[in-house]
XYZ file of C-alpha atoms in Angstrom:
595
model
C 66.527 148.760 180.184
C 67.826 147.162 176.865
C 71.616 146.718 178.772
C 69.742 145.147 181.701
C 67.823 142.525 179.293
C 70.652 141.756 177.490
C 73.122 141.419 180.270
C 70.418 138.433 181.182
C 71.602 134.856 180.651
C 68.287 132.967 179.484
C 67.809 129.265 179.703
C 68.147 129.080 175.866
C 71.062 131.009 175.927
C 72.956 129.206 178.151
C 71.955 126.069 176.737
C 73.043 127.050 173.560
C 76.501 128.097 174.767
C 77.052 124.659 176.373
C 76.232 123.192 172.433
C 78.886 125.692 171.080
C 81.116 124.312 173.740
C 80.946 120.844 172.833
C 81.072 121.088 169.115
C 83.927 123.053 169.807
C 85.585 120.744 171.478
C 85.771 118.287 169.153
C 88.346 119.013 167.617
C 91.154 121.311 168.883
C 93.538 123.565 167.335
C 96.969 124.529 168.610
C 97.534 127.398 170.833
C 98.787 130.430 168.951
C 96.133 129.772 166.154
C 93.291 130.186 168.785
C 94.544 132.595 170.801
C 93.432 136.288 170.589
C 97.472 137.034 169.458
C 95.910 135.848 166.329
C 94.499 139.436 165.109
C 97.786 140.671 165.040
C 100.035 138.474 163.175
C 100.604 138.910 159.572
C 97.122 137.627 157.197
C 99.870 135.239 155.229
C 100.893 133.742 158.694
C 97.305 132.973 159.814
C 96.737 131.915 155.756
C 99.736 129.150 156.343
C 98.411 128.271 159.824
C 95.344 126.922 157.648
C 96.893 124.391 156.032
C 97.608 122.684 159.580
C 95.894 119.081 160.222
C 92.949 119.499 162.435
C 93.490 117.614 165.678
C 91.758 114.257 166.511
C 89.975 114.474 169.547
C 91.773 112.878 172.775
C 89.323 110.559 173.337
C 89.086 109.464 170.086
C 92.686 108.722 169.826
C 92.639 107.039 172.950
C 89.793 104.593 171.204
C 92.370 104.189 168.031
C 95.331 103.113 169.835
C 93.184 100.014 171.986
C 94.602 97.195 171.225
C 91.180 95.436 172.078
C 89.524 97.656 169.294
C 88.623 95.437 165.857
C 89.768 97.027 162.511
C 85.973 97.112 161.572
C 85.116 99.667 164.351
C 89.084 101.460 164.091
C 87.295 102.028 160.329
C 84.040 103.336 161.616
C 85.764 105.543 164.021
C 88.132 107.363 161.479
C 85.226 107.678 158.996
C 82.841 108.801 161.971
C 85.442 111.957 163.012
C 86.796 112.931 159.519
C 87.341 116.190 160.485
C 85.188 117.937 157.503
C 83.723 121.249 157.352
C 79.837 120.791 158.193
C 79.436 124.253 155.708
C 76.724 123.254 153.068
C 73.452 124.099 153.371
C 69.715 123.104 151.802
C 69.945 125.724 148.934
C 73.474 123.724 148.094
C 72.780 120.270 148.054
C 69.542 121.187 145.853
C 71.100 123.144 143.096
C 73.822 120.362 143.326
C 71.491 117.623 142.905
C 69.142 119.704 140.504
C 72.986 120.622 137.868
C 75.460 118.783 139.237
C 75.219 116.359 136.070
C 74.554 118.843 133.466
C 77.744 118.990 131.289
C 78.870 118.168 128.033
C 77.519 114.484 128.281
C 73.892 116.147 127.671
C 74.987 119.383 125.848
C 77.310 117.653 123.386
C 77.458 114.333 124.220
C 73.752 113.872 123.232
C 74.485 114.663 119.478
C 76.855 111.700 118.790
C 73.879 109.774 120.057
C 71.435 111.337 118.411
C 73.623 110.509 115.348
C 74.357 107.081 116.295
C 70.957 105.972 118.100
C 68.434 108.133 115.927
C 65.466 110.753 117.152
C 63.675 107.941 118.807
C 67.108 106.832 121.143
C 67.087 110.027 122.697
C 63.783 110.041 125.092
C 64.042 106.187 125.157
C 67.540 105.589 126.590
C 67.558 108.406 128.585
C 64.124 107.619 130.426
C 65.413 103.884 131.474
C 68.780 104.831 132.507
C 66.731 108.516 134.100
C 64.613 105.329 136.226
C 68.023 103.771 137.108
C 69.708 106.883 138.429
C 66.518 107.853 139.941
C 66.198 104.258 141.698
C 69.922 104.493 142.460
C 70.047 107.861 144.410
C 67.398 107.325 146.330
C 68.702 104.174 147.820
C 72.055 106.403 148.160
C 70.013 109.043 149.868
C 68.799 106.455 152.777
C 71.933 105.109 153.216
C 73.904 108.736 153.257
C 71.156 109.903 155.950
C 71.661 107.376 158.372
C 75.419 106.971 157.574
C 76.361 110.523 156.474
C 80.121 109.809 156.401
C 82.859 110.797 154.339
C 83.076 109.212 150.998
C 79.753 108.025 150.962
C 79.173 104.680 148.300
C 82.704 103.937 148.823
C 82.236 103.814 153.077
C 78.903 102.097 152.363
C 80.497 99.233 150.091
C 83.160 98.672 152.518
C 80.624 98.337 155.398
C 77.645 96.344 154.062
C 79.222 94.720 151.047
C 83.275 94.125 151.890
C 86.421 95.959 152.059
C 87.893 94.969 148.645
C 84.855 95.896 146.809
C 85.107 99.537 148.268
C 88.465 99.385 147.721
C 88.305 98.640 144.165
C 84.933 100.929 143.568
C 86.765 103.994 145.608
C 89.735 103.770 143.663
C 87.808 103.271 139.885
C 85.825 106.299 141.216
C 88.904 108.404 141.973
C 90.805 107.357 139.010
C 87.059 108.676 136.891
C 87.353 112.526 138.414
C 91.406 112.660 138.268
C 91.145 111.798 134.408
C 88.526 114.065 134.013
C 89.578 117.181 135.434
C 92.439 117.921 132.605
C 89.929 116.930 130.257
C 86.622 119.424 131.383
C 89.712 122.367 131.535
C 90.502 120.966 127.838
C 87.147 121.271 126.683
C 86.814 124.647 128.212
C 89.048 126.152 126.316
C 88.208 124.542 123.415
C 84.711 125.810 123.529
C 85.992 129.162 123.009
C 87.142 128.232 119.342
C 83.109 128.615 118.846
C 84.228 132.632 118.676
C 87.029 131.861 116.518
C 89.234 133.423 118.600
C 93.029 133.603 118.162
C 94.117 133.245 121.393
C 96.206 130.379 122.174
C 93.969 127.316 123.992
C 97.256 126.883 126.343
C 96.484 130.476 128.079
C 92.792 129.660 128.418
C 93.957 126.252 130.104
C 96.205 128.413 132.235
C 93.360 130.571 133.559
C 90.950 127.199 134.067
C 93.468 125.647 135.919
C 93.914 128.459 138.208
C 90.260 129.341 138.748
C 88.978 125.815 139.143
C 91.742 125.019 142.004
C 91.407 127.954 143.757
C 87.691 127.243 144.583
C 88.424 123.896 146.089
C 91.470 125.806 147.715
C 88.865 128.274 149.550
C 87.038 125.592 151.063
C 83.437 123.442 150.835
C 81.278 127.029 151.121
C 83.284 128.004 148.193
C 82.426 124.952 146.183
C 78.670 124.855 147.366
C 78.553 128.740 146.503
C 80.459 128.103 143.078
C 78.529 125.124 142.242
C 74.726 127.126 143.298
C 75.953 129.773 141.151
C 77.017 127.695 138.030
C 74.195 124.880 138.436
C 71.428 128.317 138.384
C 73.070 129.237 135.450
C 72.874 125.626 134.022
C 69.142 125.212 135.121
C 67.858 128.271 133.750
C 69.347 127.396 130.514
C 67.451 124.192 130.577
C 64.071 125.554 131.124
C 64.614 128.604 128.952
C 65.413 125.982 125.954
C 62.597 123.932 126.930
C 60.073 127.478 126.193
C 62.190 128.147 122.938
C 62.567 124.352 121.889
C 58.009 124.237 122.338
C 57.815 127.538 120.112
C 60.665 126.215 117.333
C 58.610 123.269 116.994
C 55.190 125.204 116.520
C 56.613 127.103 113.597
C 57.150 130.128 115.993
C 60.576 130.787 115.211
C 62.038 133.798 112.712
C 62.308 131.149 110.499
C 58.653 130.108 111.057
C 58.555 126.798 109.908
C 56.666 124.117 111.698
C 58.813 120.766 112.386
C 56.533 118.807 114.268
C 57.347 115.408 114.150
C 59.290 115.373 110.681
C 62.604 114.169 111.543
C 60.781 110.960 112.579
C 59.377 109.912 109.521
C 62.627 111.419 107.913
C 65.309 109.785 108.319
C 63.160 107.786 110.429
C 63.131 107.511 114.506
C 65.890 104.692 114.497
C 69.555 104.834 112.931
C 71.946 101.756 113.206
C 69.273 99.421 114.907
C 69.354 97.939 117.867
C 73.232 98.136 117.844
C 72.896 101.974 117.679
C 70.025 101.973 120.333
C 72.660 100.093 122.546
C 75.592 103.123 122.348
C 72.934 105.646 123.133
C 72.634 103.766 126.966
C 76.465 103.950 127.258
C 76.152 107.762 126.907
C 73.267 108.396 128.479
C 74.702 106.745 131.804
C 77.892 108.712 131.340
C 76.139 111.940 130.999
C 74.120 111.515 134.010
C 77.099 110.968 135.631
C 77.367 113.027 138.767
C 74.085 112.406 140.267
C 75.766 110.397 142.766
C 77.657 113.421 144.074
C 75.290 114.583 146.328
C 75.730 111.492 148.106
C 79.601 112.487 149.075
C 78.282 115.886 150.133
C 76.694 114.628 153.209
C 79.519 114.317 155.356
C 80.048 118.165 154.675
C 76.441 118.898 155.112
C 74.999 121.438 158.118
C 72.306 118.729 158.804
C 71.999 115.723 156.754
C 69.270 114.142 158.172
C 67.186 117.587 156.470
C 69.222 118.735 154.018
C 69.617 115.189 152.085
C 66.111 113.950 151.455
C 65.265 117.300 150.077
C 68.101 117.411 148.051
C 67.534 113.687 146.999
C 64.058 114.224 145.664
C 65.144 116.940 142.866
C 66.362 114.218 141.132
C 63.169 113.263 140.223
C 62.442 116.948 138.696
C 65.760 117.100 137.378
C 65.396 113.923 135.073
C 61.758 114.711 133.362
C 62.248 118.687 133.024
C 66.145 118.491 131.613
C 66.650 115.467 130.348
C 63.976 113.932 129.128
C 61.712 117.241 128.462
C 65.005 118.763 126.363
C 66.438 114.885 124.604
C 62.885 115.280 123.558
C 62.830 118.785 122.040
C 66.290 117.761 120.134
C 64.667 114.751 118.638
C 62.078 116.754 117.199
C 64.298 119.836 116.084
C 67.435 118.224 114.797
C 67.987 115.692 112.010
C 69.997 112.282 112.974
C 71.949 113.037 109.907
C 73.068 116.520 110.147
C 76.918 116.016 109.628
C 77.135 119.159 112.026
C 76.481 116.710 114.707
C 80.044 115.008 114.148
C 82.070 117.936 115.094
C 85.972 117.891 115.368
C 86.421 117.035 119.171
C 84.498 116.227 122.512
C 83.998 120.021 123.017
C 82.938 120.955 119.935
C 80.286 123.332 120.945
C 78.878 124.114 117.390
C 78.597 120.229 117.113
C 75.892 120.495 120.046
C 72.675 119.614 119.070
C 71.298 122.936 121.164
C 73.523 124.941 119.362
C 72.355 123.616 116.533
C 68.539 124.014 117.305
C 68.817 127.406 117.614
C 70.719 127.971 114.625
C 67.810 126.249 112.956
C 65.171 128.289 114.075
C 66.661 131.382 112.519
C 67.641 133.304 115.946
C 70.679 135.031 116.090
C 72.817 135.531 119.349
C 71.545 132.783 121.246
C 74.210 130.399 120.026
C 76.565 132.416 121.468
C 74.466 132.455 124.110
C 74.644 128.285 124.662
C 77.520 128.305 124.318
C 78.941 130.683 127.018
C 76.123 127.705 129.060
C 78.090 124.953 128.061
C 81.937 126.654 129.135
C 79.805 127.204 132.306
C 78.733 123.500 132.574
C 82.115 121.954 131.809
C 84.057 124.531 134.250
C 81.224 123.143 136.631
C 82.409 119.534 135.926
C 85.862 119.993 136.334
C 84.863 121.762 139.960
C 82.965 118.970 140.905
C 86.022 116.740 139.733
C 88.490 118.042 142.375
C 85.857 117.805 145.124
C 84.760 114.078 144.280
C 88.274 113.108 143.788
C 89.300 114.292 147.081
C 86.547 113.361 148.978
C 86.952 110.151 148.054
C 90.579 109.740 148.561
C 90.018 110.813 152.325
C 87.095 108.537 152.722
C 89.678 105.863 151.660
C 92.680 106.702 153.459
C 90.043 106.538 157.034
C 89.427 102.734 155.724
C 92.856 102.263 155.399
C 92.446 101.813 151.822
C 94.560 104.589 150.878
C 97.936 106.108 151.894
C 97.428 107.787 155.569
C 98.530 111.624 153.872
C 94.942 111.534 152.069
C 93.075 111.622 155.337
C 94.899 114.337 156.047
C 92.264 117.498 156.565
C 93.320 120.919 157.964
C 92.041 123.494 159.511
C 89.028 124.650 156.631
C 87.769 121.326 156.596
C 90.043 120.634 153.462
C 91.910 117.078 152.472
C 94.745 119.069 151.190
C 96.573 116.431 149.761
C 94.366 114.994 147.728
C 93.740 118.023 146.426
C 97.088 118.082 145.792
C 96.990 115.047 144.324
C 94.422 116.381 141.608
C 96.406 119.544 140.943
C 99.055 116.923 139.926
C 96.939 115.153 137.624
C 95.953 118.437 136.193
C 98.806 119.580 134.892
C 97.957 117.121 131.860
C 95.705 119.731 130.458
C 98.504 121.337 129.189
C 98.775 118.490 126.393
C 96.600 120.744 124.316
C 99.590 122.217 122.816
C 100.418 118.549 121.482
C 99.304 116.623 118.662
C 98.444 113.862 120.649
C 96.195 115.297 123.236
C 93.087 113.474 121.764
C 94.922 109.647 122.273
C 96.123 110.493 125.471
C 92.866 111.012 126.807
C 91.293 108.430 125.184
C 93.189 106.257 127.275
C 93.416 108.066 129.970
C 89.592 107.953 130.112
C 89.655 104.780 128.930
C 91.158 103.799 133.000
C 87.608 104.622 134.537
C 85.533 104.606 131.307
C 82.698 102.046 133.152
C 83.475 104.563 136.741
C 80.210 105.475 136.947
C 78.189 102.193 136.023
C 79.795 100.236 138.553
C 79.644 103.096 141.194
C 75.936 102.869 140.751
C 75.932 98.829 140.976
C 77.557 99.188 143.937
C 75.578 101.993 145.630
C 72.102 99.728 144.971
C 74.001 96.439 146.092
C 75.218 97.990 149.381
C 70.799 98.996 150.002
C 70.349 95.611 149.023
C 72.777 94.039 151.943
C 72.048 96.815 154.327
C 68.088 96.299 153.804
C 68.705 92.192 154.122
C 70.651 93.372 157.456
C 67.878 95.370 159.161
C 65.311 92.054 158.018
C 67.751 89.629 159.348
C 68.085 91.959 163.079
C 64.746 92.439 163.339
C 65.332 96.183 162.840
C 62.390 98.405 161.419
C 62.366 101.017 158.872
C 60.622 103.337 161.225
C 63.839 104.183 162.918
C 65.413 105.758 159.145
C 65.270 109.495 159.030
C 64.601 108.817 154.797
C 63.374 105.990 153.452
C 63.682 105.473 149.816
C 60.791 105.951 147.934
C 61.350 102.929 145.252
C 62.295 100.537 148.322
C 64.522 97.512 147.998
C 62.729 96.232 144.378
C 64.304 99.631 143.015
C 67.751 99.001 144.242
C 67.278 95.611 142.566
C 65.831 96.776 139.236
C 68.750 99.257 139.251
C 71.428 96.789 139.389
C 69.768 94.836 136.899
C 69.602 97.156 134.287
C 72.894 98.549 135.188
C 74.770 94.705 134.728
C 72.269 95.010 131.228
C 74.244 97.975 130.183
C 77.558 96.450 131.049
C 76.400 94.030 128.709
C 75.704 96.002 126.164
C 78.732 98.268 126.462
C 80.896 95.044 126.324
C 78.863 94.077 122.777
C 79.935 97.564 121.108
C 83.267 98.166 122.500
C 83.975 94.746 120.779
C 81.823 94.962 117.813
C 81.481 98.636 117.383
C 79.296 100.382 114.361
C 80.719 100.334 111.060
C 83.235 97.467 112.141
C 83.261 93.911 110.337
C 85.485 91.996 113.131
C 86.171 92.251 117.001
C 87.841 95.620 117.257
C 90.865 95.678 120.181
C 91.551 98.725 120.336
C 88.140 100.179 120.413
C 87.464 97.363 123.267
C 90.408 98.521 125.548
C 89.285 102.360 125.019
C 85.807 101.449 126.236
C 86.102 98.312 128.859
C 89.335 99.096 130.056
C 87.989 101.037 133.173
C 86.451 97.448 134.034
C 89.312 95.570 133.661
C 90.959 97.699 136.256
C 88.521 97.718 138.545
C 89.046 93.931 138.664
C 92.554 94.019 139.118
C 92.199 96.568 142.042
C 89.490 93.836 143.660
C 91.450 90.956 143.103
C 95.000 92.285 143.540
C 93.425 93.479 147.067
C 92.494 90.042 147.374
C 95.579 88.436 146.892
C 97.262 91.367 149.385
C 95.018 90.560 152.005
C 94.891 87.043 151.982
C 91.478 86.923 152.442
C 89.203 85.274 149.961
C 85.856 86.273 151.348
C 85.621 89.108 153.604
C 81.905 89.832 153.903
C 80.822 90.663 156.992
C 77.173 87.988 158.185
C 73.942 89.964 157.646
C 73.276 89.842 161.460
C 76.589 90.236 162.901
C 76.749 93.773 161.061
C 76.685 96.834 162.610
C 74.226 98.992 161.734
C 74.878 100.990 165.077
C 78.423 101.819 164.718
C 79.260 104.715 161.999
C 75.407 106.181 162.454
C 74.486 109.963 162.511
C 74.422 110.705 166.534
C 70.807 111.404 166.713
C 68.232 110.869 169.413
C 65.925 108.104 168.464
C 63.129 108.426 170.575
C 63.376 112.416 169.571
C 63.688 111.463 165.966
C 60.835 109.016 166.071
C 58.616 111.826 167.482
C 59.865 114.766 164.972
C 58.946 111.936 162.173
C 55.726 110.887 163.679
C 54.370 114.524 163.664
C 55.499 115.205 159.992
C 53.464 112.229 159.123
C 50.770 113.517 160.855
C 50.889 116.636 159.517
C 51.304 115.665 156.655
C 48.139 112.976 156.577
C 46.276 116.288 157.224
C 47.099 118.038 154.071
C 45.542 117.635 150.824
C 46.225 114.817 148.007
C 48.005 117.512 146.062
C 50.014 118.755 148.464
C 50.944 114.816 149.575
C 51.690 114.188 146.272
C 54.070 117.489 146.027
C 55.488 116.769 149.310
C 56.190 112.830 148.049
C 58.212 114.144 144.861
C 59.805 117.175 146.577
């Protein structure tokens, strides 16, 4: 009976073969690799046979080589069939957008600002720039739904904005995650020095290297799985401080002595005025850095159009709970002038003001404890470095912005050769055995220093155009899968505040604390990154020929490049969530609305 029923072809099976037939067919692979000859040749063979570039469909290659074809839509069609692996799914992208900025920028990061900016910096800075990134993502996360394409921002600038901005933002953006990858395996090593170990940092370096290449190596699942595991770890962290940092400041500590709100009458809730105030924004955007990464994932996720606005609202959560619940717990448990908070490097992990918290509070073993969190969070980084990086570089290479090698993806979905490209730049973690390690990346960070600023600018401009597109083409906003919840006026705000912050930053790189005169060299190491951003826009500019290249709000696109989704089905699906959810309760609304 059971052989009989399952012998049965059903409607659903059948149809469901026909979709595993067409996905399939997509792209092809040679012969011998998909042939059932396969099973028996050697595991290294069918390892090397990997590393072979996934074929372009026939008829998409036919589409390439018409000579009738524009180089807008020859852009849109390489972008459209990057070959990526589609292997992410909804308990990914969360985690990724819930930890994917959690790294030294808040763990260690935050005590030179506490330092410089005083008690009072710390929930203040970090709650505008929290309402920027918050603003910002969003607007990425309606644009990456309809247009989940490879590259994401950098794609999006190209499209809505014009070629030679993406060019120049793609390129900053790379230049940001191939300068920090040496530096996160630096700073992991380094954090070991917290157990005064006597191993040398060069063997530690060795073993980062390795371990952080290899995971890219195995593919996107192994990055999603690496970064669920390591942004859990990160999270859990979080909230557990955020229960110790409540009972520390009740006096419930071994040490049990009540803090309260001390540190803000002494030394007082501001240090260095409004100058300091002013750093504390430059580090607060760098250390929610990141965000935006969830963004390049949806080219590589299993269904964008449900994954992504899920994933996108954890930012919300992510911004009150770890930064500003926790910025706000150091303020009140750690004095602006504890000369701890100086430390000796950028990993200093007994210079963190968590570490230092702790300590504080009398318990013993838990700064051991944070600190094994933070390795975990800059390993993390450094992950999310090679992906970013390489993503980007194919998303690039598709606009023809970028050598043709970098859209070069094999068989596990992987651009091989820009991750090749950020193995390369790796190698200069291995100037920790040098006396100058701490200069050289101080310039070398210096290159993309304002990376993530003007990523951001760019990412709310491009919802600007594309929103003054869909007005000028009579299109409506019913027809988005996501819609972002702080609309246009949020993209606008963002970009606002973000130009206010590139303000600033240019005031203090010039006219740092403690400095009588304009200060060059502290200038270049902080505004250099937008210097060369301008040279790659304008020495596009000058390649091209072309002095304006922006595309007329109704003459573009907003067809072409698309997720291939039925409309009139999507309207429907999106017409009975609103209905169901118009049935609910305010509370659950309200959950639903933030979650």
């Amino acid at each position: 009976m059971s052989n009989s029923i399952s012998a049965q072809e059903t409607p659903d099976s059948s149809l469901e073969k026909s979709n595993v037939a067409s996905i399939s067919s997509n792209y092809t692979t040679t012969e011998p690799y998909a042939s059932t000859e396969s099973h028996s040749r050697s595991l290294f063979t069918r390892f090397v046979d990997t590393f072979k570039e996934v074929e372009i469909p026939q008829e998409v290659q036919e589409q390439l080589n018409d000579p009738n074809i524009t180089e807008d839509e020859k852009r849109n069609l390489r972008l459209k069939h990057t070959p990526l692996s589609k292997n992410l799914k909804v308990r990914h992208m969360q985690m990724i957008a819930m930890g994917s900025c959690i790294g030294t920028g808040l763990f260690i990061g935050s005590g030179s600002a506490l330092r410089t900016g005083g008690a009072a910096s710390l929930p203040i800075c970090w709650s505008i720039i929290g309402f920027v990134a918050f603003f910002t993502i969003h607007s990425l996360g309606e644009l990456a739904t309809a247009y989940p394409v490879s590259g994401a921002f950098s794609a999006h600038a190209t499209k809505f904005i014009e070629p030679s901005f993406g060019f120049a933002i793609g390129w900053n953006y790379t230049l940001l995650w191939l300068a920090v990858l040496p530096n996160e395996i630096i700073a992991a090593s380094l954090t070991l020095q917290f157990w005064n170990t006597s191993i040398n940092p060069v063997a530690w370096v060795s073993i980062f290297y390795v371990f952080v290449l290899s995971i890219n190596l195995f593919g996107v699942k192994a990055y999603g799985e690496a970064e669920y595991i390591f942004s859990l770890i990160k999270v859990v962290a979080i909230v557990g401080f955020l229960i110790l940092g409540i009972v520390l400041i009740c006096g419930g500590g071994p040490s049990h002595g009540f803090v309260g709100g001390e540190y803000y009458h002494n030394p007082g809730p501001f240090a260095n005025g409004f100058k300091g105030v002013s750093t504390v924004f430059v580090t607060a955007c760098y250390s929610l850095g990141g965000t935006e990464l969830v963004g390049v994932t949806s080219a590589e996720a299993g269904n964008a159009r449900k994954f992504l606005p899920s994933a996108i609202k954890q930012v919300f959560w992510r911004i009150v709970f770890f930064f500003f619940g926790s910025l706000t717990m150091i303020s009140l448990l750690v004095n602006s002038k504890d000369n701890r908070l100086l430390g000796t490097n950028s990993a200093d992990a007994s210079a963190s003001p968590f570490v230092i918290a702790i300590k504080n509070g009398g318990i013993k073993g838990l700064p051991s404890v944070m600190n094994a969190v933070i390795m975990i969070s800059v390993l993390s980084v450094g992950n999310s470095a090679v992906y970013g990086c390489s993503r980007t570089l194919a998303s690039l290479s598709a606009q023809g912005l970028a050598p043709k090698c970098f859209n070069y993806i094999d068989r596990m979905g992987r651009p091989i050769y820009g991750i090749a490209l950020n193995a390369l730049f790796g190698l200069l973690c291995f100037t920790v055995a040098s006396n100058h390690e701490a200069t050289v990346f101080a310039w070398l960070m210096s290159l993309s220093g304002l990376a993530i600023v003007l990523t951001w600018s760019s990412i709310c401009l491009s919802h600007i155009r594309f929103r003054m597109a869909m007005k000028a083409q009579g299109r409506s906003l019913d027809e988005l899968a996501f819609v972002s919840r702080s609309g246009v006026y949020g993209s606008i705000f963002g970009l606002v505040m973000l130009m206010v912050v590139l303000g600033l930053q240019f005031w203090v790189s010039l006219f740092p604390l403690g400095s009588e005169g304009a200060n060059a060299t502290n200038f270049f190491q902080n505004y250099l990154g937008g210097v060369i951003a301008l040279v790659f826009y304008i020495g596009r500019k000058l390649w091209v020929r072309k002095l304006w290249e922006a595309t007329p709000l109704k003459e573009i696109d907003l067809d072409e490049g698309r997720a291939a989704v039925d409309m009139e089905l999507l309207q429907q699906e999106l017409e009975e969530e609103r209905a169901s959810l118009a049935a609910k309760g305010f509370f659950y609304r309200a959950y639903r609305f933030w979650c």
